[in-house]
Structures are given as structure tokens and as C-alpha cells.
Amino acid sequence: MKIDILTLFPEMFKGVFEESIIKRAIDEKKVEINIINFRDYTNDPHKKVDDTPYGGGAGMVLTCQPIFDCVNDIKTNDSKVILLTPSGVPYKQKHAYELADEKHLIIICGHYEGFDERIRTIVDEEISIGDYVLTGGEIASMVLVDSVTRLLPGVITEASHKDDSFNNNLLDYPTYTKPRVYNGLEVPEVLLSGDHKKIEEFRREESIKKTREVRPDLLGDD
Ligand code: 6GU
């Protein structure tokens, strides 16, 4: 998969994709990530990419020209163009799986007070990562890229994400490792029993209990 991220702050991405699983995925060519500064596409002699809003109001608005020209330059028939904005559709794990099937993602990071409404005409999807406001789409794009990359074939074993929280609308069951007793805290007996059926039942029950406690909305009974 190829992912192009359009941003005015390429420096923010330094390091983020250079560690751990994402780094390995890039090194093994399972994903290609390009950070593109769309200021490079502006026709303005002063390199401006924003302007004041028609009708008045606070702040600056991203103009159409640099983003239209940049997307035009890199878009192919296989591209999906995503705009990151707090007014987008709430991002969910199901969405991550869908995006992981795409060949080419173009991710536009919004910034400042907003963007010219006409930018929406060149976008396939608008996504928000949650009900709070960030200063820009950069951190949201890192969230998106991380959550999609780990689902690409061969990046982590399928067993590692098949039990993830949110698959089957349930949060993760609790896991334990050695030692058996730590500071008087014991590992549940059933996990030491070797009875796989019982272990599976225990995990499912714990998943449901946890979900009911903290995310009843996922069970549809909040
Ligand atoms: Cl995608 N962008 C911004 N600026 N804020 C957000 C967001 C995105 N998702 C949640 N809050």
C-alpha cells in the first residue's frame, strides 16, 4: 500500500514512522509512506496557502489551489482521498479494515480554522478520530496510518489482531504473564489449567464484563 500525507508540517512526522512495527513495515516494503508539503504546490508568490474567510470571522482558511493541484498531481485511478477533520465520520476499527484493502491513500491534514468548502469536492471520505478538537489533522493522520498499517498482510500475524479490542464489538480480555504471583496478585487459576475450552469461555466472559463496565454502548445496552 502507498500512503501520501499532505501537510504543512512535515517535521511533525519525524520519528513517528521510524520506530517499531511501522518502521519494519516500511523497511519490508509492505507500505510506502510519503510526507508531502502542499505549500510546495502554491502558485502564490509569497507561498501563501490560506486566506481570510468570506463573510468574516476569525482565523485563516486553507485555499483550494495548492490542495487541488497537489491531489491532481499524485492521484491515480486507485487512489482514495481522505480529508481529516473533526466534522468527519467517526473513525472505527471496521473502517481501518476497509482502508487496509485500498492500494493508495491520499490523506489531507486540515489546519487553522478550516478549509475552503470546495476542497470537499475532491475528497472521497471525511474522517474524524474522535469527539474532541486537535490543532490539525497531523496527529489524526498518524493514528490512521498506524491503525491501517498494522492490518496489512504480513505486518503482524493475523492472530495478533484477530482478538483485538473492538473486533466483535468487544473490548480485549485481560492477559497475564510470568510470574504467577506478583506482589500477592495472582493470575486467574483457569489460565493455568491447560483447559482450552474453559480458557476461551473465561476470556469471553471477561471481555463482556469489561465491555459492559466501560463501553456499554458497544453492546447496544447503554
Ligand atoms: Cl481528523 N482533525 C482535527 N483537527 N481534530 C480532530 C480530528 C481531526 N479528529 C478529532 N479531532
Coordinates of C-alpha atoms and ligand atoms in Angstrom, one line a residue:
M1 CA 0.0 0.0 0.0
K2 CA 1.1 3.5 -0.7
I3 CA 0.1 6.4 1.6
D4 CA 0.6 10.0 0.7
I5 CA 0.1 12.5 3.6
L6 CA -0.5 16.2 2.6
T7 CA 0.6 18.5 5.4
L8 CA 2.0 21.9 6.1
F9 CA 4.1 20.5 9.0
P10 CA 6.2 17.7 7.6
E11 CA 8.6 18.0 10.6
M12 CA 5.9 16.7 12.9
F13 CA 6.2 13.3 11.3
K14 CA 9.9 12.9 12.1
G15 CA 10.5 9.8 14.1
V16 CA 6.9 8.7 14.3
F17 CA 7.2 6.1 11.5
E18 CA 10.8 5.4 12.2
E19 CA 10.2 3.0 15.1
S20 CA 8.8 -0.4 15.8
I21 CA 6.2 -2.1 13.7
I22 CA 5.6 0.8 11.2
K23 CA 9.4 1.1 10.5
R24 CA 9.6 -2.6 9.9
A25 CA 6.6 -2.5 7.5
I26 CA 8.3 0.3 5.6
D27 CA 11.6 -1.5 5.5
E28 CA 9.9 -4.6 4.2
K29 CA 8.1 -2.6 1.6
K30 CA 4.6 -3.6 2.9
V31 CA 3.8 0.1 3.0
E32 CA 5.3 3.2 1.4
I33 CA 4.6 6.5 3.3
N34 CA 5.3 9.9 1.7
I35 CA 5.0 13.2 3.5
I36 CA 4.2 15.9 1.1
N37 CA 4.3 19.6 2.0
F38 CA 1.4 21.1 -0.1
R39 CA 2.9 24.5 0.3
D40 CA 5.3 23.4 -2.5
Y41 CA 2.3 23.5 -4.8
T42 CA 1.1 27.0 -4.1
N43 CA 1.1 29.5 -7.0
D44 CA 1.3 32.4 -4.6
P45 CA 4.5 34.4 -4.9
H46 CA 4.6 34.6 -1.1
K47 CA 4.0 30.9 -0.7
K48 CA 0.6 31.5 1.0
V49 CA -1.8 28.6 1.4
D50 CA -4.5 30.3 3.3
D51 CA -6.7 33.4 3.4
T52 CA -9.3 35.2 5.4
P53 CA -12.9 33.7 5.3
Y54 CA -15.6 35.3 3.0
G55 CA -18.3 36.7 5.2
G56 CA -15.9 37.5 8.0
G57 CA -14.9 35.5 11.1
A58 CA -11.8 34.6 13.0
G59 CA -8.8 32.7 11.6
M60 CA -7.4 31.7 8.3
V61 CA -8.9 29.2 5.8
L62 CA -6.9 26.8 3.6
T63 CA -7.3 27.8 -0.1
C64 CA -8.3 25.4 -2.9
Q65 CA -5.4 25.8 -5.3
P66 CA -2.4 24.2 -3.6
I67 CA -4.5 21.2 -2.4
F68 CA -6.3 20.7 -5.7
D69 CA -3.0 20.8 -7.7
C70 CA -1.2 18.5 -5.2
V71 CA -4.0 15.9 -5.3
N72 CA -4.3 16.2 -9.1
D73 CA -0.5 15.6 -9.3
I74 CA -0.5 12.4 -7.2
K75 CA -3.9 10.9 -7.8
T76 CA -4.4 7.7 -9.9
N77 CA -7.5 5.6 -10.6
D78 CA -6.6 3.5 -7.5
S79 CA -6.5 6.5 -5.0
K80 CA -8.8 7.1 -2.2
V81 CA -8.7 10.7 -1.0
I82 CA -9.3 11.3 2.7
L83 CA -9.8 14.6 4.5
L84 CA -9.1 14.7 8.2
T85 CA -11.5 17.0 10.1
P86 CA -13.3 17.0 13.4
S87 CA -16.5 17.2 11.3
G88 CA -15.8 13.9 9.6
V89 CA -17.3 10.5 10.2
P90 CA -16.1 8.9 13.5
Y91 CA -13.2 6.5 12.8
K92 CA -13.7 2.9 14.0
Q93 CA -11.8 -0.3 13.7
K94 CA -14.1 -1.5 10.9
H95 CA -13.0 1.5 8.9
A96 CA -9.4 0.6 9.5
Y97 CA -10.0 -2.8 7.9
E98 CA -11.7 -1.2 4.9
L99 CA -8.9 1.2 4.4
A100 CA -6.3 -1.6 4.7
D101 CA -7.8 -3.0 1.4
E102 CA -7.0 0.1 -0.6
K103 CA -4.0 0.4 -2.8
H104 CA -3.3 4.1 -2.4
L105 CA -4.5 6.5 0.3
I106 CA -4.1 10.3 0.0
I107 CA -4.6 11.9 3.4
I108 CA -5.2 15.6 3.6
C109 CA -4.4 17.2 7.0
G110 CA -6.7 20.2 7.7
H111 CA -5.3 23.0 9.7
Y112 CA -6.0 26.5 11.0
E113 CA -9.7 27.4 11.3
G114 CA -10.6 25.2 8.4
F115 CA -10.5 24.8 4.7
D116 CA -12.4 26.1 1.7
E117 CA -15.6 24.1 1.4
R118 CA -14.9 23.4 -2.3
I119 CA -12.0 21.1 -1.2
R120 CA -14.7 18.6 -0.2
T121 CA -15.4 18.1 -3.9
I122 CA -12.2 16.2 -4.5
V123 CA -12.4 14.1 -1.4
D124 CA -13.8 10.5 -1.1
E125 CA -14.2 10.4 2.6
E126 CA -14.0 12.7 5.6
I127 CA -12.8 11.2 8.8
S128 CA -12.6 12.4 12.5
I129 CA -10.7 10.3 15.1
G130 CA -12.9 11.4 18.0
D131 CA -15.1 13.9 19.6
Y132 CA -12.5 16.5 20.6
V133 CA -10.6 19.1 18.6
L134 CA -7.0 18.9 17.6
T135 CA -4.9 21.8 16.3
G136 CA -4.6 20.0 13.0
G137 CA -5.0 16.7 11.2
E138 CA -1.4 15.6 11.5
I139 CA -1.7 13.6 14.7
A140 CA -5.0 12.2 13.4
S141 CA -3.2 11.1 10.2
M142 CA -0.6 9.3 12.3
V143 CA -3.4 7.5 14.2
L144 CA -4.9 6.5 10.8
V145 CA -1.7 5.3 9.3
D146 CA -0.7 3.3 12.4
S147 CA -4.1 1.6 12.7
V148 CA -4.2 0.7 8.9
T149 CA -0.5 -0.4 8.5
R150 CA -0.7 -3.0 11.3
L151 CA -3.6 -4.7 9.4
L152 CA -1.7 -5.0 6.1
P153 CA -0.8 -8.6 5.2
G154 CA 2.4 -9.8 6.9
V155 CA 2.9 -6.8 9.1
I156 CA 1.8 -8.5 12.3
T157 CA 0.5 -12.1 12.5
E158 CA -3.3 -12.2 12.0
A159 CA -3.7 -13.9 15.4
S160 CA -2.3 -10.7 16.9
H161 CA -5.2 -8.6 15.7
K162 CA -8.0 -11.1 15.4
D163 CA -8.6 -10.8 19.2
D164 CA -8.1 -7.0 19.3
S165 CA -10.5 -4.8 21.2
F166 CA -13.4 -3.8 19.0
N167 CA -13.4 -6.9 16.9
N168 CA -16.9 -8.4 17.5
N169 CA -17.7 -5.2 19.3
L170 CA -16.0 -6.3 22.5
L171 CA -13.0 -4.9 24.4
D172 CA -10.0 -7.1 24.9
Y173 CA -9.9 -9.8 27.6
P174 CA -7.2 -9.5 30.3
T175 CA -3.8 -11.1 29.7
Y176 CA -1.2 -12.1 32.2
T177 CA 2.4 -13.3 32.0
K178 CA 5.0 -14.6 34.5
P179 CA 5.4 -14.6 37.4
R180 CA 2.3 -16.5 38.7
V181 CA 2.1 -14.3 41.8
Y182 CA 3.4 -10.7 41.8
N183 CA 3.2 -8.6 45.0
G184 CA 0.5 -11.0 46.2
L185 CA -1.5 -10.5 42.9
E186 CA -2.4 -13.9 41.4
V187 CA -3.0 -15.0 37.9
P188 CA -6.6 -16.4 37.5
E189 CA -6.4 -20.2 38.1
V190 CA -8.2 -21.1 34.9
L191 CA -5.4 -19.7 32.7
L192 CA -3.0 -22.2 34.3
S193 CA -5.4 -25.2 33.9
G194 CA -4.5 -26.1 30.3
D195 CA -8.2 -26.5 29.6
H196 CA -8.5 -24.5 26.3
K197 CA -12.3 -24.6 26.2
K198 CA -12.5 -23.2 29.7
I199 CA -9.9 -20.6 29.0
E200 CA -11.8 -19.5 25.9
E201 CA -15.1 -19.2 28.0
F202 CA -13.3 -17.3 30.7
R203 CA -11.8 -14.8 28.2
R204 CA -15.2 -14.3 26.5
E205 CA -16.9 -13.7 29.8
E206 CA -14.2 -11.2 30.9
S207 CA -14.5 -9.4 27.6
I208 CA -18.2 -9.0 28.0
K209 CA -17.8 -7.9 31.7
K210 CA -15.2 -5.3 30.8
T211 CA -17.3 -4.0 27.8
R212 CA -20.4 -3.8 29.9
E213 CA -18.5 -1.8 32.5
V214 CA -16.7 0.8 30.4
R215 CA -18.4 0.7 26.9
P216 CA -22.0 -0.4 27.3
D217 CA -22.6 1.5 24.0
L218 CA -20.7 -1.3 22.1
L219 CA -23.2 -3.9 23.4
G220 CA -26.1 -1.7 22.5
D221 CA -27.5 -1.8 26.1
D222 CA -26.4 1.5 27.5
Ligands
6GU1 CL1 -9.2 14.4 11.9 N1 -8.7 16.8 12.9 C1 -8.7 17.7 13.9 N2 -8.2 18.9 13.7 N3 -9.3 17.5 15.1 C2 -9.8 16.3 15.3 C3 -9.8 15.3 14.3 C4 -9.2 15.6 13.1 N4 -10.4 14.2 14.8 C5 -10.8 14.5 16.0 N5 -10.5 15.8 16.3

